[in-house]
Amino acid sequence: ERIEVYRVSLAYAEPFRIALGTSVKSENIIVKVQTDFGVEGWGEASPSFKITNETPETVVDALTKMGPELIGMCPFKVEQIIEKMDEIVNGNTSAKAAIDMAIFDVIGKKTRKPVSALLGGYRDEVLTDITIGIKSPEEMAKSAVKYIKKGFKILKVKVGVNPSEDVERIRRVREAVGSEIKIRIDANQGWTPKEAVEVINKIEKYDVELIEQPVKAEDLKGLATVRKNSSIPIMADESVHSPEDALKVIRAEAADVINIKLMKSGGIWKAMKIAAIAEAAKIPCMVGCMGESNLGITAAVHFAAAVKNVQYADLDADLLLKDKLVKRGGAKIRDSKRIPPKKKGLGITAFNEKLLGKPVKVFK
């Protein structure tokens, strides 16, 4: 019946640096879908120009094209809504994810079920890592100790700027946290295949669980070469946005694990398809995030809790943000685990109205 679009700017607790660049705030778009049966649903887009080729402006633009066309559609006809969005605009996956999330929020509220129960209800909690951005090796070791003291059991260490320094980062973090804590690393496409293999040979002894996107997203041949020469499992992230990409990566034998993000896939519906394709190939999935607030993260927690093949999670963006958009409800964190809300829909009951502000667009 009505779609409202909001723009929010959420500050990080500290500058967050990865191989692709540094962020001090997350510029997100919030969508509210109002139905004629009195239920409203909420969703979030966290665009990344370097990963999904989107900016806050392009998200608002895409929603302006899609919004009027979606008015009058039945929220229960998810496949039709997805098809309609794909007909109207190409790509723009985070914009589509915001609508998709809001639709699932509506369906959950109307059926009085949490979204995770609607999607498969496999587990009640999701073990997540916490991410350490790129800093000097000693600063990263300090951050690692701080997070372990807070109860985190898995660290995701960002690398991919300078191979020899990256080895030092991993060594310092491992020495700082001891042998019980799991460490995964993410190069965000920062290495050449040759550099990746050299780094892997040097870090094997530090007991690394996974290596994420060591090489350029489009270089599946390079990714496959790294995988063949690695004793540590290789995870594809930026190489897989869509179900079609997942199939390509599987055919190229380029990954041991696939990282699904709602912002890359276009939402929960297509994320389910990627997880199914990967499961058929006996490849487990991780669910990751961009710069979402607790709204987008909660949607991803429901997805991860629902689907058996989503065996790893990196759902920490909201924990790295100083500004908290969700005031009541949403996924909580306890002992390194994310707990999906038991309430109906996504389970978010109140927002920080000051951060949310007034809608920038309304369609009805």
Coordinates of C-alpha atoms in Angstrom, one line a residue:
E1 CA 0.0 0.0 0.0
R2 CA 2.8 2.4 0.9
I3 CA 6.6 2.4 0.8
E4 CA 8.8 4.9 2.8
V5 CA 12.5 5.4 2.2
Y6 CA 14.8 6.8 4.9
R7 CA 18.5 7.8 4.7
V8 CA 20.7 7.2 7.8
S9 CA 24.3 7.9 8.6
L10 CA 25.8 5.7 11.3
A11 CA 29.3 6.4 12.8
Y12 CA 31.8 3.6 13.4
A13 CA 33.3 3.4 16.9
E14 CA 36.7 3.7 15.2
P15 CA 37.8 4.0 11.5
F16 CA 37.4 0.6 9.8
R17 CA 40.1 -0.2 7.2
I18 CA 40.1 -3.1 4.8
A19 CA 42.2 -3.8 1.7
L20 CA 39.6 -1.9 -0.4
G21 CA 39.6 1.3 1.7
T22 CA 38.7 2.9 5.0
S23 CA 35.2 3.8 6.4
V24 CA 34.4 6.1 9.3
K25 CA 30.6 5.8 8.9
S26 CA 28.0 3.6 7.2
E27 CA 25.5 5.4 4.9
N28 CA 22.5 3.2 4.8
I29 CA 19.0 3.3 3.4
I30 CA 16.0 2.1 5.5
V31 CA 12.8 0.9 3.9
K32 CA 9.4 0.6 5.5
V33 CA 6.7 -1.3 3.7
Q34 CA 3.1 -0.6 4.8
T35 CA 0.4 -3.2 3.9
D36 CA -3.4 -2.7 3.6
F37 CA -3.9 -5.4 6.3
G38 CA -2.3 -3.2 8.9
V39 CA 1.2 -4.8 9.1
E40 CA 4.4 -3.0 8.4
G41 CA 7.8 -4.4 7.5
W42 CA 11.3 -2.9 7.7
G43 CA 14.4 -3.5 5.6
E44 CA 17.9 -2.0 5.2
A45 CA 20.3 -1.4 2.3
S46 CA 24.0 -1.0 3.1
P47 CA 25.5 -0.2 -0.3
S48 CA 29.2 -0.6 -1.1
F49 CA 30.5 1.1 -4.3
K50 CA 33.5 -1.2 -4.4
I51 CA 31.5 -4.4 -3.9
T52 CA 28.0 -4.0 -5.2
N53 CA 28.6 -0.9 -7.3
E54 CA 26.1 1.1 -5.3
T55 CA 26.0 4.4 -3.4
P56 CA 23.2 5.7 -1.1
E57 CA 22.1 7.9 -4.1
T58 CA 21.8 4.9 -6.5
V59 CA 19.9 2.9 -3.9
V60 CA 17.3 5.7 -3.5
D61 CA 17.2 6.0 -7.3
A62 CA 16.6 2.2 -7.7
L63 CA 13.9 2.3 -5.0
T64 CA 12.3 5.3 -6.8
K65 CA 12.1 3.2 -9.9
M66 CA 10.9 0.0 -8.2
G67 CA 8.7 1.5 -5.4
P68 CA 5.7 2.7 -7.5
E69 CA 5.7 -0.6 -9.5
L70 CA 5.5 -2.7 -6.3
I71 CA 2.5 -0.9 -4.8
G72 CA -0.5 -3.2 -5.0
M73 CA 1.5 -6.4 -5.1
C74 CA 0.8 -9.1 -2.5
P75 CA 3.7 -9.4 -0.1
F76 CA 3.2 -13.2 0.1
K77 CA 4.0 -13.5 -3.6
V78 CA 7.8 -13.2 -2.9
E79 CA 8.9 -14.8 -6.2
Q80 CA 6.8 -12.4 -8.2
I81 CA 8.1 -9.4 -6.2
I82 CA 11.7 -10.5 -6.8
E83 CA 11.0 -11.0 -10.5
K84 CA 9.4 -7.6 -10.8
M85 CA 12.4 -5.9 -9.1
D86 CA 14.8 -7.7 -11.5
E87 CA 12.8 -6.6 -14.5
I88 CA 12.9 -2.9 -13.4
V89 CA 16.5 -2.5 -12.5
N90 CA 19.7 -4.6 -13.1
G91 CA 22.0 -5.1 -10.1
N92 CA 21.2 -2.7 -7.3
T93 CA 21.3 -5.7 -4.9
S94 CA 21.3 -3.9 -1.6
A95 CA 18.3 -1.8 -2.7
K96 CA 16.5 -5.1 -3.5
A97 CA 17.7 -6.7 -0.2
A98 CA 16.0 -3.9 1.7
I99 CA 12.6 -4.6 0.0
D100 CA 13.1 -8.4 0.4
M101 CA 13.8 -8.1 4.2
A102 CA 10.8 -5.8 4.7
I103 CA 8.6 -8.4 2.8
F104 CA 9.8 -11.2 5.1
D105 CA 9.2 -9.0 8.1
V106 CA 5.6 -8.5 6.9
I107 CA 5.1 -12.3 6.3
G108 CA 6.5 -13.1 9.7
K109 CA 4.3 -10.6 11.5
K110 CA 1.2 -11.7 9.6
T111 CA 1.8 -15.4 10.3
R112 CA 2.9 -14.6 13.8
K113 CA 6.2 -16.4 13.3
P114 CA 9.9 -15.3 13.5
V115 CA 11.5 -15.2 10.1
S116 CA 14.0 -17.9 11.0
A117 CA 11.1 -20.3 11.7
L118 CA 9.5 -19.5 8.3
L119 CA 12.8 -20.2 6.4
G120 CA 13.7 -23.6 8.0
G121 CA 14.3 -23.0 11.7
Y122 CA 17.5 -25.1 11.9
R123 CA 19.3 -23.6 14.9
D124 CA 18.5 -21.2 17.8
E125 CA 21.8 -19.4 17.8
V126 CA 24.6 -18.5 15.4
L127 CA 28.3 -18.4 16.3
T128 CA 29.8 -15.3 14.9
D129 CA 33.3 -13.9 14.6
I130 CA 34.3 -10.3 15.2
T131 CA 36.4 -8.4 12.7
I132 CA 39.7 -6.7 13.3
G133 CA 40.3 -4.0 10.6
I134 CA 43.8 -3.3 9.1
K135 CA 46.1 -1.5 11.5
S136 CA 49.7 -2.0 12.5
P137 CA 50.4 -5.7 13.6
E138 CA 50.8 -4.7 17.3
E139 CA 47.6 -2.6 17.3
M140 CA 45.7 -5.5 15.7
A141 CA 47.1 -7.9 18.4
K142 CA 45.8 -5.4 21.1
S143 CA 42.3 -5.3 19.5
A144 CA 42.3 -9.1 19.4
V145 CA 43.0 -9.4 23.1
K146 CA 40.2 -6.8 23.8
Y147 CA 37.6 -8.8 21.8
I148 CA 38.6 -12.1 23.5
K149 CA 38.1 -10.5 26.9
K150 CA 34.6 -9.5 25.7
G151 CA 33.9 -13.2 25.1
F152 CA 34.4 -13.6 21.3
K153 CA 35.7 -17.1 20.3
I154 CA 36.5 -16.4 16.6
L155 CA 38.5 -13.5 15.1
K156 CA 38.3 -12.4 11.5
V157 CA 41.6 -10.6 10.7
K158 CA 41.6 -8.2 7.7
V159 CA 44.8 -8.4 5.5
G160 CA 45.6 -7.8 1.9
V161 CA 47.8 -4.7 1.8
N162 CA 51.3 -5.9 2.0
P163 CA 52.1 -9.7 2.0
S164 CA 55.0 -9.6 4.4
E165 CA 53.3 -7.3 6.8
D166 CA 50.1 -9.5 6.5
V167 CA 52.1 -12.5 7.7
E168 CA 53.3 -10.4 10.7
R169 CA 49.7 -9.4 11.5
I170 CA 48.6 -13.0 11.7
R171 CA 51.6 -14.0 13.7
R172 CA 51.1 -11.2 16.3
V173 CA 47.4 -11.9 16.6
R174 CA 47.9 -15.7 17.1
E175 CA 50.6 -15.1 19.7
A176 CA 48.4 -12.6 21.5
V177 CA 45.3 -14.8 21.8
G178 CA 46.9 -18.3 22.3
S179 CA 45.8 -21.5 20.6
E180 CA 42.2 -21.9 21.7
I181 CA 40.7 -19.0 19.6
K182 CA 39.8 -19.5 15.9
I183 CA 41.3 -17.1 13.4
R184 CA 40.0 -16.6 9.9
I185 CA 41.6 -14.1 7.5
D186 CA 40.1 -11.9 4.8
A187 CA 42.3 -10.3 2.1
N188 CA 39.4 -8.6 0.2
Q189 CA 41.0 -9.3 -3.2
G190 CA 44.3 -7.8 -2.0
W191 CA 46.8 -10.3 -3.3
T192 CA 48.0 -11.8 -6.6
P193 CA 47.6 -15.6 -6.8
K194 CA 51.4 -15.9 -6.4
E195 CA 51.5 -13.7 -3.3
A196 CA 48.5 -15.6 -1.8
V197 CA 50.3 -18.9 -2.1
E198 CA 53.4 -17.5 -0.6
V199 CA 51.5 -16.0 2.4
I200 CA 49.6 -19.2 2.9
N201 CA 52.8 -21.2 3.1
K202 CA 54.1 -18.9 5.8
I203 CA 51.0 -18.8 7.9
E204 CA 50.0 -22.5 7.9
K205 CA 51.7 -22.8 11.3
Y206 CA 49.4 -20.2 12.9
D207 CA 46.4 -22.5 12.6
V208 CA 44.2 -20.4 10.3
E209 CA 40.6 -21.7 9.8
L210 CA 39.7 -20.0 6.5
I211 CA 41.2 -17.6 3.9
E212 CA 38.6 -15.3 2.3
Q213 CA 38.8 -13.8 -1.2
P214 CA 42.6 -13.8 -1.5
V215 CA 42.5 -12.6 -5.2
K216 CA 40.5 -10.4 -7.5
A217 CA 36.8 -11.2 -7.6
E218 CA 36.7 -11.9 -11.4
D219 CA 39.9 -14.1 -11.3
L220 CA 38.3 -17.5 -10.8
K221 CA 41.3 -19.2 -12.4
G222 CA 43.6 -17.5 -9.9
L223 CA 41.3 -18.4 -7.1
A224 CA 41.3 -22.0 -8.2
T225 CA 45.1 -22.0 -8.4
V226 CA 45.3 -20.7 -4.9
R227 CA 42.9 -23.3 -3.7
K228 CA 44.9 -26.2 -5.3
N229 CA 48.0 -24.9 -3.6
S230 CA 46.6 -24.2 -0.2
S231 CA 46.4 -26.4 2.9
I232 CA 43.9 -23.9 4.4
P233 CA 40.3 -23.8 3.1
I234 CA 39.6 -20.9 0.6
M235 CA 36.4 -18.9 0.8
A236 CA 34.9 -17.0 -2.1
D237 CA 33.2 -13.7 -1.1
E238 CA 33.3 -10.9 -3.8
S239 CA 33.4 -13.6 -6.5
V240 CA 29.8 -14.7 -5.5
H241 CA 26.9 -12.3 -5.6
S242 CA 24.2 -14.4 -7.3
P243 CA 23.1 -18.0 -7.6
E244 CA 24.7 -18.0 -11.1
D245 CA 28.0 -16.8 -9.6
A246 CA 27.9 -19.6 -7.1
L247 CA 27.5 -22.2 -9.9
K248 CA 30.5 -20.6 -11.8
V249 CA 32.7 -20.8 -8.7
I250 CA 31.7 -24.4 -8.0
R251 CA 32.4 -25.4 -11.7
A252 CA 35.8 -23.7 -11.6
E253 CA 36.5 -25.6 -8.4
A254 CA 37.7 -22.3 -7.0
A255 CA 36.3 -22.4 -3.4
D256 CA 35.9 -24.6 -0.3
V257 CA 33.4 -22.2 1.3
I258 CA 31.1 -19.5 -0.1
N259 CA 30.3 -16.3 1.7
I260 CA 26.7 -15.1 1.2
K261 CA 25.8 -11.5 2.0
L262 CA 22.2 -10.3 1.8
M263 CA 23.6 -7.0 0.3
K264 CA 25.3 -8.9 -2.6
S265 CA 22.5 -11.5 -3.2
G266 CA 19.6 -9.1 -3.2
G267 CA 18.1 -10.4 0.0
I268 CA 17.0 -13.5 1.8
W269 CA 15.2 -15.2 -1.1
K270 CA 18.2 -15.4 -3.4
A271 CA 20.5 -16.1 -0.4
M272 CA 18.5 -19.3 0.1
K273 CA 19.1 -20.3 -3.5
I274 CA 22.8 -19.7 -3.2
A275 CA 22.9 -21.9 0.0
A276 CA 21.0 -24.6 -1.8
I277 CA 23.3 -24.7 -4.9
A278 CA 26.3 -24.8 -2.6
E279 CA 24.8 -27.5 -0.5
A280 CA 24.3 -29.7 -3.6
A281 CA 28.0 -29.3 -4.3
K282 CA 28.9 -30.1 -0.7
I283 CA 30.2 -26.6 -0.1
P284 CA 29.3 -25.0 3.2
C285 CA 28.4 -21.3 3.4
M286 CA 29.2 -18.4 5.6
V287 CA 26.8 -15.5 6.0
G288 CA 28.6 -12.2 6.1
C289 CA 27.7 -8.5 6.3
M290 CA 28.6 -5.0 4.9
G291 CA 27.9 -2.0 7.2
E292 CA 24.4 -2.9 8.3
S293 CA 22.8 -1.7 11.5
N294 CA 21.1 -4.2 13.8
L295 CA 18.2 -4.2 11.4
G296 CA 20.1 -5.8 8.4
I297 CA 22.2 -7.9 10.7
T298 CA 19.0 -9.3 12.4
A299 CA 17.7 -10.4 8.9
A300 CA 21.0 -12.1 8.3
V301 CA 20.9 -13.8 11.7
H302 CA 17.4 -15.2 10.9
F303 CA 18.7 -16.5 7.6
A304 CA 21.8 -18.1 9.2
A305 CA 19.7 -19.7 12.0
A306 CA 17.2 -21.1 9.5
V307 CA 19.5 -22.8 6.9
K308 CA 21.6 -25.9 7.8
N309 CA 24.3 -25.2 5.1
V310 CA 25.1 -21.8 6.6
Q311 CA 27.8 -23.1 8.9
Y312 CA 29.9 -20.0 9.5
A313 CA 28.9 -16.4 10.3
D314 CA 30.5 -13.0 10.3
L315 CA 27.7 -10.9 11.6
D316 CA 29.3 -8.1 13.5
A317 CA 28.8 -4.8 11.6
D318 CA 26.3 -3.5 14.1
L319 CA 28.8 -4.2 16.9
L320 CA 31.5 -2.1 15.2
L321 CA 29.1 0.9 14.8
K322 CA 28.9 3.5 17.6
D323 CA 25.4 4.7 16.5
K324 CA 22.6 2.2 17.3
L325 CA 19.6 2.5 15.0
V326 CA 17.6 -0.3 16.6
K327 CA 16.3 0.7 20.1
R328 CA 14.3 -2.4 21.0
G329 CA 14.4 -6.0 19.7
G330 CA 16.7 -7.3 17.1
A331 CA 19.5 -10.0 17.3
K332 CA 21.4 -9.9 20.5
I333 CA 25.0 -11.0 21.1
R334 CA 26.0 -13.4 23.9
D335 CA 29.3 -15.3 24.2
S336 CA 30.2 -14.9 20.5
K337 CA 26.7 -16.1 19.5
R338 CA 24.0 -14.1 17.8
I339 CA 20.5 -15.0 19.0
P340 CA 17.6 -14.5 16.5
P341 CA 14.6 -12.8 18.2
K342 CA 11.7 -15.1 19.1
K343 CA 9.2 -12.4 18.3
K344 CA 7.2 -12.4 15.0
G345 CA 8.8 -11.1 11.8
L346 CA 12.3 -9.8 12.2
G347 CA 11.5 -9.1 15.8
I348 CA 12.5 -5.4 15.9
T349 CA 10.0 -3.3 17.9
A350 CA 11.5 0.2 18.1
F351 CA 14.0 2.5 16.3
N352 CA 16.0 5.5 17.4
E353 CA 13.7 8.1 15.8
K354 CA 16.4 10.8 15.8
L355 CA 18.8 8.6 13.7
L356 CA 16.0 7.5 11.5
G357 CA 14.7 11.0 10.7
K358 CA 11.9 11.7 8.2
P359 CA 11.4 9.7 5.0
V360 CA 13.2 11.1 1.9
K361 CA 10.7 9.4 -0.4
V362 CA 7.2 8.0 -0.1
F363 CA 5.3 5.8 -2.6
K364 CA 1.7 4.9 -2.3

